[in-house]
Structures are given as structure tokens and as C-alpha cells.
Short mmCIF file of C-alpha atoms and ligand atoms in Angstrom, two decimals:
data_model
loop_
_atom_site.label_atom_id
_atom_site.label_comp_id
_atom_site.label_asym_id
_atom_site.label_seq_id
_atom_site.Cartn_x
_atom_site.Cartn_y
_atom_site.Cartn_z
CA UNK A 1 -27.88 -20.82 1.40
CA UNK A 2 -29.82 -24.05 2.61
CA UNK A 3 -28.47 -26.13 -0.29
CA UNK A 4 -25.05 -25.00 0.85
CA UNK A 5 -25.13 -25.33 4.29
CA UNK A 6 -25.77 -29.08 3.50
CA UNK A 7 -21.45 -28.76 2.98
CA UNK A 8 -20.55 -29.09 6.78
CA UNK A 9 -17.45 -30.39 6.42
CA UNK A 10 -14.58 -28.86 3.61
CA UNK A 11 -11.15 -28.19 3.31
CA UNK A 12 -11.14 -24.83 2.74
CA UNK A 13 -13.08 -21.83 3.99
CA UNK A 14 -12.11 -18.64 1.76
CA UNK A 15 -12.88 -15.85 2.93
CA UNK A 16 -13.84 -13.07 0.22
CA UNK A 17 -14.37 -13.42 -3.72
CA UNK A 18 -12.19 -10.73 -5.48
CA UNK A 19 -9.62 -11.96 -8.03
CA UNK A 20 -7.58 -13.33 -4.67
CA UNK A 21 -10.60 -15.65 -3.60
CA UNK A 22 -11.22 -16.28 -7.02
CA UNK A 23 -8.20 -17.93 -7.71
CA UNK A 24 -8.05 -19.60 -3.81
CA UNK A 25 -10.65 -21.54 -4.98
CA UNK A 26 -10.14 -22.46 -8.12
CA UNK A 27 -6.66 -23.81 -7.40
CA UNK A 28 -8.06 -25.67 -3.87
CA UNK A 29 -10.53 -27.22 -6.03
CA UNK A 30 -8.11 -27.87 -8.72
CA UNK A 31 -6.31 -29.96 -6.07
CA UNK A 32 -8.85 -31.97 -5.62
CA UNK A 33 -10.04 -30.23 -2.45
CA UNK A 34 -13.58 -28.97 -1.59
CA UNK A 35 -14.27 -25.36 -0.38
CA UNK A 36 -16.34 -22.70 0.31
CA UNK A 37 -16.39 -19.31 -0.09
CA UNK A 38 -17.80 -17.03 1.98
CA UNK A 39 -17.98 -13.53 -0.10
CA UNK A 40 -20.34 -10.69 0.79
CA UNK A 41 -21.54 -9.13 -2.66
CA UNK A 42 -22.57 -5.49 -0.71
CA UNK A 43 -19.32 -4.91 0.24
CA UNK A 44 -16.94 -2.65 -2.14
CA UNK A 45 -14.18 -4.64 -3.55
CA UNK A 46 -11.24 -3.37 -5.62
CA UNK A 47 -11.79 -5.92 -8.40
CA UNK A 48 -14.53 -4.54 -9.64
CA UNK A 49 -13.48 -1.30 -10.40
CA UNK A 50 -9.55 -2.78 -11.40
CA UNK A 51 -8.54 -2.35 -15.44
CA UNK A 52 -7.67 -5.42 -15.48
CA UNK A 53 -4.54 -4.11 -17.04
CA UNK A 54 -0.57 -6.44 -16.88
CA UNK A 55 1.59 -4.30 -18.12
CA UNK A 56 5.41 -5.81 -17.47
CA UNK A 57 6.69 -1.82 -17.88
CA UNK A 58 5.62 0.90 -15.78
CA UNK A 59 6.20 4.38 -13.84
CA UNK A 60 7.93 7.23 -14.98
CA UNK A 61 11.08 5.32 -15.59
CA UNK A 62 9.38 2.62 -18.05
CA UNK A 63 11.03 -0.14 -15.73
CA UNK A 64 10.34 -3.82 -15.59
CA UNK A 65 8.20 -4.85 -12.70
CA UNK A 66 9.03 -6.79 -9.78
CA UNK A 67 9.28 -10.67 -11.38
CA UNK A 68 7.44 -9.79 -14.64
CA UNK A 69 9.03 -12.37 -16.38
CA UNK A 70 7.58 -14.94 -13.80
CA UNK A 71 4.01 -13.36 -13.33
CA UNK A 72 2.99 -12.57 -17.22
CA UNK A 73 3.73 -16.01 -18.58
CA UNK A 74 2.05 -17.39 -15.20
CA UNK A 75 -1.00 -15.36 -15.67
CA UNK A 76 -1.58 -15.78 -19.41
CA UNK A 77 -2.02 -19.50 -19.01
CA UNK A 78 -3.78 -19.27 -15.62
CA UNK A 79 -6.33 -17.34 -17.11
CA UNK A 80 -6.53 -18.35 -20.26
CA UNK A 81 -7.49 -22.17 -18.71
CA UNK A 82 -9.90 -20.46 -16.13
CA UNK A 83 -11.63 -18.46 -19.24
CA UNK A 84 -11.75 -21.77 -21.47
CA UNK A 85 -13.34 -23.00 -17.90
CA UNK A 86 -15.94 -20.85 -18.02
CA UNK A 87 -16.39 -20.73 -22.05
CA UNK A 88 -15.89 -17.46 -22.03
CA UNK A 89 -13.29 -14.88 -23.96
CA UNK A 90 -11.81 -13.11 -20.54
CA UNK A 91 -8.01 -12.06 -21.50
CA UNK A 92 -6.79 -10.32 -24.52
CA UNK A 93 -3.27 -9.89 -25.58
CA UNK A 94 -2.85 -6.47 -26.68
CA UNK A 95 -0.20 -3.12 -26.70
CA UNK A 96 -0.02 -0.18 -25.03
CA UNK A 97 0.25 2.93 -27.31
CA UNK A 98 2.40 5.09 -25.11
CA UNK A 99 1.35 8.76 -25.91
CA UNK A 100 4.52 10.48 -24.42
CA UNK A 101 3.06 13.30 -21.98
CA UNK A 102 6.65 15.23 -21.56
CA UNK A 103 9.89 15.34 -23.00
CA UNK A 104 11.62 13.65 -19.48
CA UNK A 105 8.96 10.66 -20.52
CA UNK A 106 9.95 10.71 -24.38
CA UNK A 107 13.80 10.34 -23.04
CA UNK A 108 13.22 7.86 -20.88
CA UNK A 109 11.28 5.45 -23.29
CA UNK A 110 14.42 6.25 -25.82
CA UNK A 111 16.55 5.12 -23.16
CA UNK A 112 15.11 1.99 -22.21
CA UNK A 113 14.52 0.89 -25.81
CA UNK A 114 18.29 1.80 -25.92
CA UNK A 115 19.32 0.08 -23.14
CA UNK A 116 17.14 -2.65 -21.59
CA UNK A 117 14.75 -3.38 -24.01
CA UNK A 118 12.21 -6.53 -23.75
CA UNK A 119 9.05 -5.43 -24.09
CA UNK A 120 9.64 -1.65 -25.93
CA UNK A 121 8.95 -1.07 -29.44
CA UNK A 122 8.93 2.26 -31.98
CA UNK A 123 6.01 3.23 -33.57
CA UNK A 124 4.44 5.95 -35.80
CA UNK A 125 3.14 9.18 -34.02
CA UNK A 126 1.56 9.43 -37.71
CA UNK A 127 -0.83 6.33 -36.71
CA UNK A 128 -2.17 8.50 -34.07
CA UNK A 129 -2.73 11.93 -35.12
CA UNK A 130 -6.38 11.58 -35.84
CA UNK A 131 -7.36 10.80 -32.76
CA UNK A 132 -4.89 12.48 -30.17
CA UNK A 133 -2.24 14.96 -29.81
CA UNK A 134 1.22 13.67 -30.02
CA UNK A 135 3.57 16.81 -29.12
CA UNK A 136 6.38 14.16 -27.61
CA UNK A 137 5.87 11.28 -29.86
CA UNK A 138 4.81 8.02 -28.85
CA UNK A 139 5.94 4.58 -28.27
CA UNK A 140 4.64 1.14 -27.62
CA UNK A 141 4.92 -1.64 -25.08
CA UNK A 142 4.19 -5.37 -26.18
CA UNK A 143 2.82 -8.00 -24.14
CA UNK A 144 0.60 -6.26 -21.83
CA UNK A 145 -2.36 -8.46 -21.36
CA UNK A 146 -5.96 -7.05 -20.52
CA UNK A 147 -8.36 -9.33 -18.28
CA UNK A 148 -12.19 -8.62 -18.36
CA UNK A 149 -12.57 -8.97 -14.38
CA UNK A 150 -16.17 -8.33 -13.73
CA UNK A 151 -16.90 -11.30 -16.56
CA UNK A 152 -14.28 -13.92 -14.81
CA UNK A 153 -15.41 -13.13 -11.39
CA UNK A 154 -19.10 -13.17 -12.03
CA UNK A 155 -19.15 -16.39 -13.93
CA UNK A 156 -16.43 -18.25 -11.40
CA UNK A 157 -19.05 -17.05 -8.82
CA UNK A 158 -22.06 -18.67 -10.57
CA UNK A 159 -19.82 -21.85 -10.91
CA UNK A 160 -19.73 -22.12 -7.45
CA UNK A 161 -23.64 -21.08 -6.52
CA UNK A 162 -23.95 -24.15 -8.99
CA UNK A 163 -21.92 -26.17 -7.53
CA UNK A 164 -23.08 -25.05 -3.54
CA UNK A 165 -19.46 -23.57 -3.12
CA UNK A 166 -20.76 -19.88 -2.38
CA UNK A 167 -22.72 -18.27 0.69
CA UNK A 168 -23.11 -14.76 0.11
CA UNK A 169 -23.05 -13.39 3.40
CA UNK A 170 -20.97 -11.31 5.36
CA UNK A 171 -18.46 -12.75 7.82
CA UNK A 172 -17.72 -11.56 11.30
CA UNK A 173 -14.90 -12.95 13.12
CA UNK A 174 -16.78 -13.15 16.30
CA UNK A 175 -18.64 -15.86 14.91
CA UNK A 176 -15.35 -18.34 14.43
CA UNK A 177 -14.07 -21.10 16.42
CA UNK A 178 -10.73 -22.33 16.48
CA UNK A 179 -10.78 -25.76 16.69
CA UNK A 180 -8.81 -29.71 17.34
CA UNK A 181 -9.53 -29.62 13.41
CA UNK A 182 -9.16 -26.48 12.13
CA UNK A 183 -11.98 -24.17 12.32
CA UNK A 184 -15.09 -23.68 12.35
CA UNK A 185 -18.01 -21.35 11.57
CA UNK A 186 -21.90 -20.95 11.39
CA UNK A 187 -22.79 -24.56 9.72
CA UNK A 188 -19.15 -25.03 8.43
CA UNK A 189 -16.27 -27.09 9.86
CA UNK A 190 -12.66 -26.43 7.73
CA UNK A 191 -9.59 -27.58 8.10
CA UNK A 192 -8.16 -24.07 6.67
CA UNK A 193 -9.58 -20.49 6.98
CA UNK A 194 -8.15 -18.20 3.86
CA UNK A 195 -8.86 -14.78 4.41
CA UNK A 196 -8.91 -12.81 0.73
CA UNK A 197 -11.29 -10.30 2.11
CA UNK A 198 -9.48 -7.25 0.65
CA UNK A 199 -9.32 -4.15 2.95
CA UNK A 200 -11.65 -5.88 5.42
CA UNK A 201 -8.32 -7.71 6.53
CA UNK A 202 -7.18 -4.51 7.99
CA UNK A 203 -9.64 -5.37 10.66
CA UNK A 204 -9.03 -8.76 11.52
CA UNK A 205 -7.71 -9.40 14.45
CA UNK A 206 -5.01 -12.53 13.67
CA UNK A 207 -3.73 -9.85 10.79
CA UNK A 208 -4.51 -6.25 11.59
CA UNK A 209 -0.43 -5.77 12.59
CA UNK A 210 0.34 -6.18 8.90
CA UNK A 211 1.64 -3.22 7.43
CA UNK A 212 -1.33 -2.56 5.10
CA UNK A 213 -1.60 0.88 3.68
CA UNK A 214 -4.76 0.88 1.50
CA UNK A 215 -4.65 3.54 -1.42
CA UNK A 216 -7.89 5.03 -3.05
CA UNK A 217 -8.05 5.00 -6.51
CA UNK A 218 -11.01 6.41 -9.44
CA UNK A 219 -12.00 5.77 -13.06
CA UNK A 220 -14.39 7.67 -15.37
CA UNK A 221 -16.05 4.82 -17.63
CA UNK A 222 -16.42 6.80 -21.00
CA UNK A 223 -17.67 6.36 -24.55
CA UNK A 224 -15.48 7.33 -27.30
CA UNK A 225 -16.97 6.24 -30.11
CA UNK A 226 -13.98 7.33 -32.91
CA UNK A 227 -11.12 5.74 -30.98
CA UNK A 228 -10.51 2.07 -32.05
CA UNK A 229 -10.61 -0.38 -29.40
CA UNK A 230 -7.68 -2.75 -30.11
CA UNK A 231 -5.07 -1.17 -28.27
CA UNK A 232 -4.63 0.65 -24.43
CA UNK A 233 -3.27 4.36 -24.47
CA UNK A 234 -1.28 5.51 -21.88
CA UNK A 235 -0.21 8.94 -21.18
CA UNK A 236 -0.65 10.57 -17.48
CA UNK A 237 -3.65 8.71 -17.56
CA UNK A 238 -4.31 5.32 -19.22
CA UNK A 239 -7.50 4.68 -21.27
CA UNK A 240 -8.21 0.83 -21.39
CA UNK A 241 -10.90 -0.54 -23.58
CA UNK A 242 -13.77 -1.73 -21.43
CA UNK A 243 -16.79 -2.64 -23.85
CA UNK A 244 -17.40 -1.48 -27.48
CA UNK A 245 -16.70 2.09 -27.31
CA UNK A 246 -16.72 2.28 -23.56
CA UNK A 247 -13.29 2.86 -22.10
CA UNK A 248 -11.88 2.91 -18.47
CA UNK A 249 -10.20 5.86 -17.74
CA UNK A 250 -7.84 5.95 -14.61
CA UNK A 251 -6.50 6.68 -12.11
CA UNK A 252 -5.08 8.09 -9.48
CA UNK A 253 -3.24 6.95 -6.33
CA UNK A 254 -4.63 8.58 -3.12
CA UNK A 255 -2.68 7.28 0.08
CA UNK A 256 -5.28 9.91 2.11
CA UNK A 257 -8.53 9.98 1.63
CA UNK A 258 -12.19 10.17 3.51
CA UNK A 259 -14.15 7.72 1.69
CA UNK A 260 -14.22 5.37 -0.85
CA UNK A 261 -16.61 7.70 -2.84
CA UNK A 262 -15.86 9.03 -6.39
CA UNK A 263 -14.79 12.48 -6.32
CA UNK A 264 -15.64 15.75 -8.04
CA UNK A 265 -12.16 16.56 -7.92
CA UNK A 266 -10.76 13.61 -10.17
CA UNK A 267 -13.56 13.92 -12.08
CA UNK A 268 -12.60 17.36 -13.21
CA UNK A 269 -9.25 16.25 -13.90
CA UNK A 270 -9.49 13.46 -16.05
CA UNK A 271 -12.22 15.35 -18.21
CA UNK A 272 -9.58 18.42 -18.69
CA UNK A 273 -6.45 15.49 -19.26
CA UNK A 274 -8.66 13.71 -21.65
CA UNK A 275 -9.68 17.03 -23.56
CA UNK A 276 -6.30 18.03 -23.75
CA UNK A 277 -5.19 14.22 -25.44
CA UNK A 278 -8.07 13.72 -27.81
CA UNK A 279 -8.94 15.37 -30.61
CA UNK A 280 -12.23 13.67 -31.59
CA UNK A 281 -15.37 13.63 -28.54
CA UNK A 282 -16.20 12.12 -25.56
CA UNK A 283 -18.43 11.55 -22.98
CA UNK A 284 -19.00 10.20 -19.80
CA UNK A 285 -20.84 8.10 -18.63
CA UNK A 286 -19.79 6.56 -15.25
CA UNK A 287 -17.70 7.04 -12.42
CA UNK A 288 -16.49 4.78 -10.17
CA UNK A 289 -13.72 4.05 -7.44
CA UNK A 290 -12.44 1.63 -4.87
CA UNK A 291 -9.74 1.30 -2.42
CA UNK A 292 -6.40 -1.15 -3.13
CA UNK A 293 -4.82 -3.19 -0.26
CA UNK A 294 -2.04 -1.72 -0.69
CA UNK A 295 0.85 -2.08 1.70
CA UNK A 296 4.12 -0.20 2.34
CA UNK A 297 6.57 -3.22 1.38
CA UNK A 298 4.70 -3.36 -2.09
CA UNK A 299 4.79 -7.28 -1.70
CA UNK A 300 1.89 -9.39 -0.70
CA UNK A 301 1.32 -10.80 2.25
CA UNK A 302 0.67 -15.19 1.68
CA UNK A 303 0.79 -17.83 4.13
CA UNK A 304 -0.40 -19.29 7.99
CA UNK A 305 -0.40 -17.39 10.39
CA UNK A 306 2.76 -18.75 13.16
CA UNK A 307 0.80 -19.05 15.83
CA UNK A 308 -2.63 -20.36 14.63
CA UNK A 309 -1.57 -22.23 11.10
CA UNK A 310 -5.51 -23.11 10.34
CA UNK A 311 -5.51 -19.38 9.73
CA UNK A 312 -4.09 -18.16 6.18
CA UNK A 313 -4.27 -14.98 4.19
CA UNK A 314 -3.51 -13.90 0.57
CA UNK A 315 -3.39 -10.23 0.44
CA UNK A 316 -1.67 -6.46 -0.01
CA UNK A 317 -1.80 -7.06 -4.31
CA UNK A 318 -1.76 -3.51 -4.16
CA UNK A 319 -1.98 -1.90 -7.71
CA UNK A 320 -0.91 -5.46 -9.33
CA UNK A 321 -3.59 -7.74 -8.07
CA UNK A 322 -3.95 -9.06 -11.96
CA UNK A 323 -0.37 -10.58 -12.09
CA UNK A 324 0.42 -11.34 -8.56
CA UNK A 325 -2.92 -13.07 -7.72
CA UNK A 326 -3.29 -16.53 -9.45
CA UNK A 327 0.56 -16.96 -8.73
CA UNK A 328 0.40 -16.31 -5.20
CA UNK A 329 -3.12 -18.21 -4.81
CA UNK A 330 -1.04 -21.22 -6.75
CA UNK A 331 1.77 -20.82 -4.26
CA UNK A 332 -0.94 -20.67 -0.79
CA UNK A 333 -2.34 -23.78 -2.21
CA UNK A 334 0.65 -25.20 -2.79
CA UNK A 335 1.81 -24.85 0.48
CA UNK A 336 -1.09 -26.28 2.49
CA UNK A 337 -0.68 -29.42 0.74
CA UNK A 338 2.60 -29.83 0.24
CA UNK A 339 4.26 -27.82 2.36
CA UNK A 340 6.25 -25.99 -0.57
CA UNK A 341 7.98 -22.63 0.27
CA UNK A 342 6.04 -19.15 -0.51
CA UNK A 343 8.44 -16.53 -2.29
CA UNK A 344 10.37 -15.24 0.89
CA UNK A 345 9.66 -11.55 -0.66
CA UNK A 346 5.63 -12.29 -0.39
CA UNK A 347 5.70 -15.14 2.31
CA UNK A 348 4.25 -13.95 5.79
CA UNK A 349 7.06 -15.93 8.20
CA UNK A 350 8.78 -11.74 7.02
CA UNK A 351 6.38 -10.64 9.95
CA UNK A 352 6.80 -13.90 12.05
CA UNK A 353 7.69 -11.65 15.22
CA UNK A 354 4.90 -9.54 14.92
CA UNK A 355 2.40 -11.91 14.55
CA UNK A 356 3.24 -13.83 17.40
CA UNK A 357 2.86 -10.70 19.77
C1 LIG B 1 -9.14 2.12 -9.73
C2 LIG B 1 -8.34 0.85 -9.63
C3 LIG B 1 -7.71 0.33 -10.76
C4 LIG B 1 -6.96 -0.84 -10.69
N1 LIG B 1 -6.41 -1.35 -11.85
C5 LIG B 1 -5.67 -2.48 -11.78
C6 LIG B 1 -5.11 -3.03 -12.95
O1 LIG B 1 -5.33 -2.55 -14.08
N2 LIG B 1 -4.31 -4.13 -12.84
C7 LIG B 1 -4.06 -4.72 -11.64
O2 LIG B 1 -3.31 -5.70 -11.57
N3 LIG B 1 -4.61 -4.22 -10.49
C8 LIG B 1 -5.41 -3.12 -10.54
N4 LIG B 1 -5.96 -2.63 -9.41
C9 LIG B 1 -5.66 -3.30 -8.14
C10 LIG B 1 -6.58 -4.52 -7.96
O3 LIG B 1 -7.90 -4.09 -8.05
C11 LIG B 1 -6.32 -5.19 -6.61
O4 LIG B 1 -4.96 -5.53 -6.46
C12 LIG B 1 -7.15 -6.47 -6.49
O5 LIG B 1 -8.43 -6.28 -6.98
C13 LIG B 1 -7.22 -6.94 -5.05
O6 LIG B 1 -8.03 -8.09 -5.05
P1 LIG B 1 -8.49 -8.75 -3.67
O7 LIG B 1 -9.23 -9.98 -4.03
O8 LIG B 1 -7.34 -8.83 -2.74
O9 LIG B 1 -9.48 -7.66 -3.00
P2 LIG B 1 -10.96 -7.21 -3.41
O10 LIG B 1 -11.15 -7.16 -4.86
O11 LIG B 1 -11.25 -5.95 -2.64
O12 LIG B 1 -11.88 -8.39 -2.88
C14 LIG B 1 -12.20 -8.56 -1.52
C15 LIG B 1 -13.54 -9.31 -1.47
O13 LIG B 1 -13.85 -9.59 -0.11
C16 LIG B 1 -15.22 -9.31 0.12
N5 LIG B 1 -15.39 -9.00 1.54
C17 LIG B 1 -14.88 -7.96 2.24
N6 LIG B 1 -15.26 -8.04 3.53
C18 LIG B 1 -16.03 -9.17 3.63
C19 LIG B 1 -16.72 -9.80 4.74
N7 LIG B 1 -16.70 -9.31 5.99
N8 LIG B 1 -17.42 -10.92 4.47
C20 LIG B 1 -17.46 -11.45 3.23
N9 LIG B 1 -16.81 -10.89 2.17
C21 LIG B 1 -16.12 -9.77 2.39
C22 LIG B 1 -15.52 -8.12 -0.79
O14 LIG B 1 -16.89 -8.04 -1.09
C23 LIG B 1 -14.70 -8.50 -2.03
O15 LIG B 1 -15.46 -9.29 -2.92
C24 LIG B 1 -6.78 -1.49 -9.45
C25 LIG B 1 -7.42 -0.98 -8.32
C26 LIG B 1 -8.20 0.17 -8.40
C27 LIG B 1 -8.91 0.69 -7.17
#
């Protein structure tokens, strides 16, 4: 904290270190620009609880999602660089084994391999049969890439402790100034403030009109120690390899909810889905859950705000935080320092009126 209060002045002040604030900084510094990020550790965040999981085809209708052909080839390099940054292995390629739960799903797969196929491919039910039941068949997807989070965000945050980029503390609003230069706060003078703060945003007073709509969701961390770890299985649930033969097992989508607590009740749910899929034994051995900032468009929310343009956001990833935030971080940076346009779909000038009220 000392050695990096000895950074008074800096470009950016980010505000939060999920995967948004991880990417803020690393393409502010990759400009050439310094920063510092403000992130308090205590605080819940939805990236460490995330899959990590791309998957360019989802929901019930196995369609493409919203600019996949823009975000995977985006994110594979972004985080293959930022891995190679931190010498570490933190994205896999791999498939998703789609275990067909229903008939309606079996149809629909046949139909989009039929019909609209880029990422679909056949397989053998036969391959699986030792492991799971199969009454529908199965089917793959190609492409989908799987990030280890908790590794890329832990070692980007000891590059900036080592670097005095990093305060762990937690940031109250009361405490910043607007200023002739941008902002300021505590020690620190910025010319930007980039709030990536997750949920917390839903509190801040410059954003709090923003149609967030934050959605609970759970994961049973498991050991299966017969199931091999190469690929991610899908069925109502999706079972994502996590380390050996631990495997994340999720989730659920609760738009009500009292806390951010795991629950008995998914609990008991995904131990009676996963009994009824596998064939060979499990066992639990964690539970955890966390809250998405969500929002009711299902587009982020990136860029000044109108009436006080020292004051950014990047925000409302919802469910796809893994393929929308290193594009969207790029895009923020972008247009600080050049002015270039933010995707009208994501870009906040949508809710110009209401942030000026
Ligand atoms: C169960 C579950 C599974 C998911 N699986 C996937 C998946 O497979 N693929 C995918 O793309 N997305 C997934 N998501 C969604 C993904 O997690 C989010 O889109 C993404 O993590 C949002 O990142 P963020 O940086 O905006 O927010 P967060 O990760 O919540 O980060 C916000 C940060 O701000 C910090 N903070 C908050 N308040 C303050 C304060 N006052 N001062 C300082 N710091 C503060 C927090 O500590 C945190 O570090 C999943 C989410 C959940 C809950």
C-alpha cells in the first residue's frame, strides 16, 4: 500500500479486478498508459466462481451467440498472449460432448447440424456409454475454449502488486473528487475512473439507472475420478473440467434470490441430475456461488458517462463475461485514446437520456 501510494499521478484508475478489470488494465498498460487498480479481495466476485467456459452454441435451440464469430477468435489470441504473459497454460481448446437430455434437444441438434452448421459435429454415443447414460444420443460442439480464471486473475494480480499497480482496498464513492483533470481519490490523481466493480456498480451513483438485473448462479466442485478430463459434457447441466479429477458442475440461473449463499436446494438437484447421467461415482467436495451482472438488454454496458466523461464503466457481461470481456476492455481503451466508436449494441451513449437525468 505505501509502495503504491508513491503512484500519485496515472492515467487510469480501475475500479475492481474480475476478468473486466483484468483486461482494463492490461490493455491501458498495453497502450503505454500507467494505472491502478483499486480491487477489494473480500468482496464476492463472479469470476471466481465462472467456468470459464466459450461456447459459440448455446440454449435449448443450439444457436450461435450474439457475434461469436467476432468474440472467439478475439478471445483465443487475447488470452493466449496474456497466458504466455504470465508463463502460464490458462486456455485450452477443447469440445463439448453434448449428452442429449430429451428428444426436443436430440431434434434440435439434428436440425442445426442440418441446417446451420459451424461449429456442430456427430459423434459416437458408443464413446460414452461407460461413463454416462445416453438414452437421446449425443453430439458435439467444436471450438469451445475453456479459460482457467482463478490462475489468470491471480497471477495478473501479482503482476501488478509487483509492479505497485494494485491497492487492495475497498472503494467508496464518497471518497472521490471530480476534478479540472479528471479525478481524484485517497493519494491518487487520474485522468480516467473505470468502474469494473461487478454488482457493486448497481450502487454507484453516476450508474445505478442502468438497467442491471443481477442473476444468482451455483456450482458443486466434484471429483470424478473415472471420467476423463479432456472434454466438457453438457446435458441440463454442464460438467467442466476444473483440476485433475475435480470438475465444475453448474448452474442455474436465479433472477430472485436472498443471498449470494450456496443453497441446499441446488445442491440436491445437481447431486440427483448427476446420479441420473453417470454411471461410475462421485463426490463432492465443494460448493460455491456468485451473482452475474446481468442486465435485461443482455449487452454490456462500455463507455463515459455523458455528463462526467472522466467517469467510465465496463459492465452487465452477464453469463458471457469470458468472450465479451477482453473485447469490450480492448474497445474502452480504445476509445479513451483514440476516440474510436464502442459497438452501438454495448456502447453506453444507448442510455444517454437517462444518464443525464
Ligand atoms: C456460477 C457462474 C458460472 C459462470 N460461468 C461462466 C462461464 O463459463 N463463461 C462465461 O463467460 N461467464 C460465466 N459466468 C459469468 C461471469 O462470471 C461474469 O460475466 C464475469 O465474471 C463478470 O466479471 P466482472 O469483472 O464484471 O465482475 P466480477 O467478477 O464480479 O468482478 C468485480 C470485482 O470488483 C471487486 N469489487 C466490488 N466492489 C468493490 C469495491 N467497492 N471496491 C473494490 N473492489 C470491489 C470485486 O471484489 C471483484 O473482484 C458465470 C457466472 C457464475 C455466477
Amino acid at each position: 500500500m505505501d509502495q503504491a501510494k508513491a503512484h500519485k499521478k496515472v492515467d487510469y484508475l480501475i475500479i475492481g479486478q474480475g476478468l473486466v478489470g483484468t483486461w482494463l488494465s492490461y490493455y491501458a498498460l498495453k497502450a503505454g498508459k500507467t494505472c491502478m487498480v483499486v480491487n477489494d479481495s473480500h468482496t464476492a466476485a463472479a469470476s471466481q466462481v465462472a467456468s470459464g467456459v466459450i461456447n459459440p452454441v448455446t440454449g435449448r435451440r443450439i444457436v450461435q451467440t450474439w457475434m461469436i464469430d467476432t468474440f472467439l477468435p478475439f478471445a483465443l489470441k487475447a488470452y493466449t498472449d496474456l497466458g504466455a504473459q504470465l508463463n502460464a497454460n490458462i486456455v485450452k481448446e477443447a469440445s463439448v460432448v453434448l449428452i442429449h437430455p430429451s428428444l426436443q434437444m436430440q431434434e434440435s441438434f439434428e436440425y442445426r447440424y442440418e441446417h446451420e452448421n459451424v461449429y456442430l459435429q456427430k459423434n459416437n454415443a458408443s464413446d460414452f456409454e461407460a461413463c454416462m447414460y445416453t438414452p437421446f444420443g449425443t453430439g458435439q460442439i467444436n471450438q469451445t475454449i475453456w479459460i482457467d480464471l482463478n490462475l489468470m486473475i491471480t497471477g495478473w494480480r501479482q503482476q501488478l502488486i509487483n509492479n505497485t499497480q494494485y491497492i487492495d482496498a475497498k472503494f467508496d464513492i464518497a471518497d472521490l473528487q471530480i476534478t479540472n483533470e479528471g479525478v481524484s481519490w485517497n493519494e491518487i490523481q487520474a485522468n480516467q475512473i473505470l468502474f469494473c466493480d461487478g454488482i457493486a456498480s448497481m450502487e454507484n451513483p453516476y450508474f445505478k439507472m442502468l438497467p442491471f438485473a443481477p442473476n444468482k448462479g451455483e456450482a458443486l466442485i466434484v471429483e470424478i475420478k473415472d471420467l476423463p478430463n479432456q472434454a466438457i459434457y453438457k446435458n441440463n447441466m454442464t460438467i467442466v473440467p476444473w483440476k485433475d479429477q475435480l470438475f465444475w458442475v453448474g448452474s442455474n440461473y436465479e433472477w430472485e434470490f436472498k443471498d449470494a449463499n450456496p443453497s441446499m436446494d441446488f445442491r440436491n438437484k445437481m447431486e440427483t441430475a448427476l446420479r441420473q447421467l453417470l454411471k461410475i461415482p462421485f463426490n463432492v467436495v465443494d460448493h460455491i456461488a456468485g451473482i452475474r451482472p446481468a442486465n435485461q438488454e443482455r449487452r454490456p454496458f462500455v463507455g463515459l458517462h455523458p455528463s462526467y466523461p472522466a467517469i467510465g464503466i465496463c459492465n452487465g457481461m452477464g453469463t458471457k463475461g469470458c468472450s465479451l470481456a477482453p473485447y469490450f476492455a480492448h474497445q474502452l481503451i480504445a476509445h479513451c485514446e483514440q476516440g474510436s466508436p464502442i459497438h452501438p449494441e454495448a456502447s453506453l451513449e444507448r442510455f444517454e437520456q437517462i444518464l443525464k437525468k
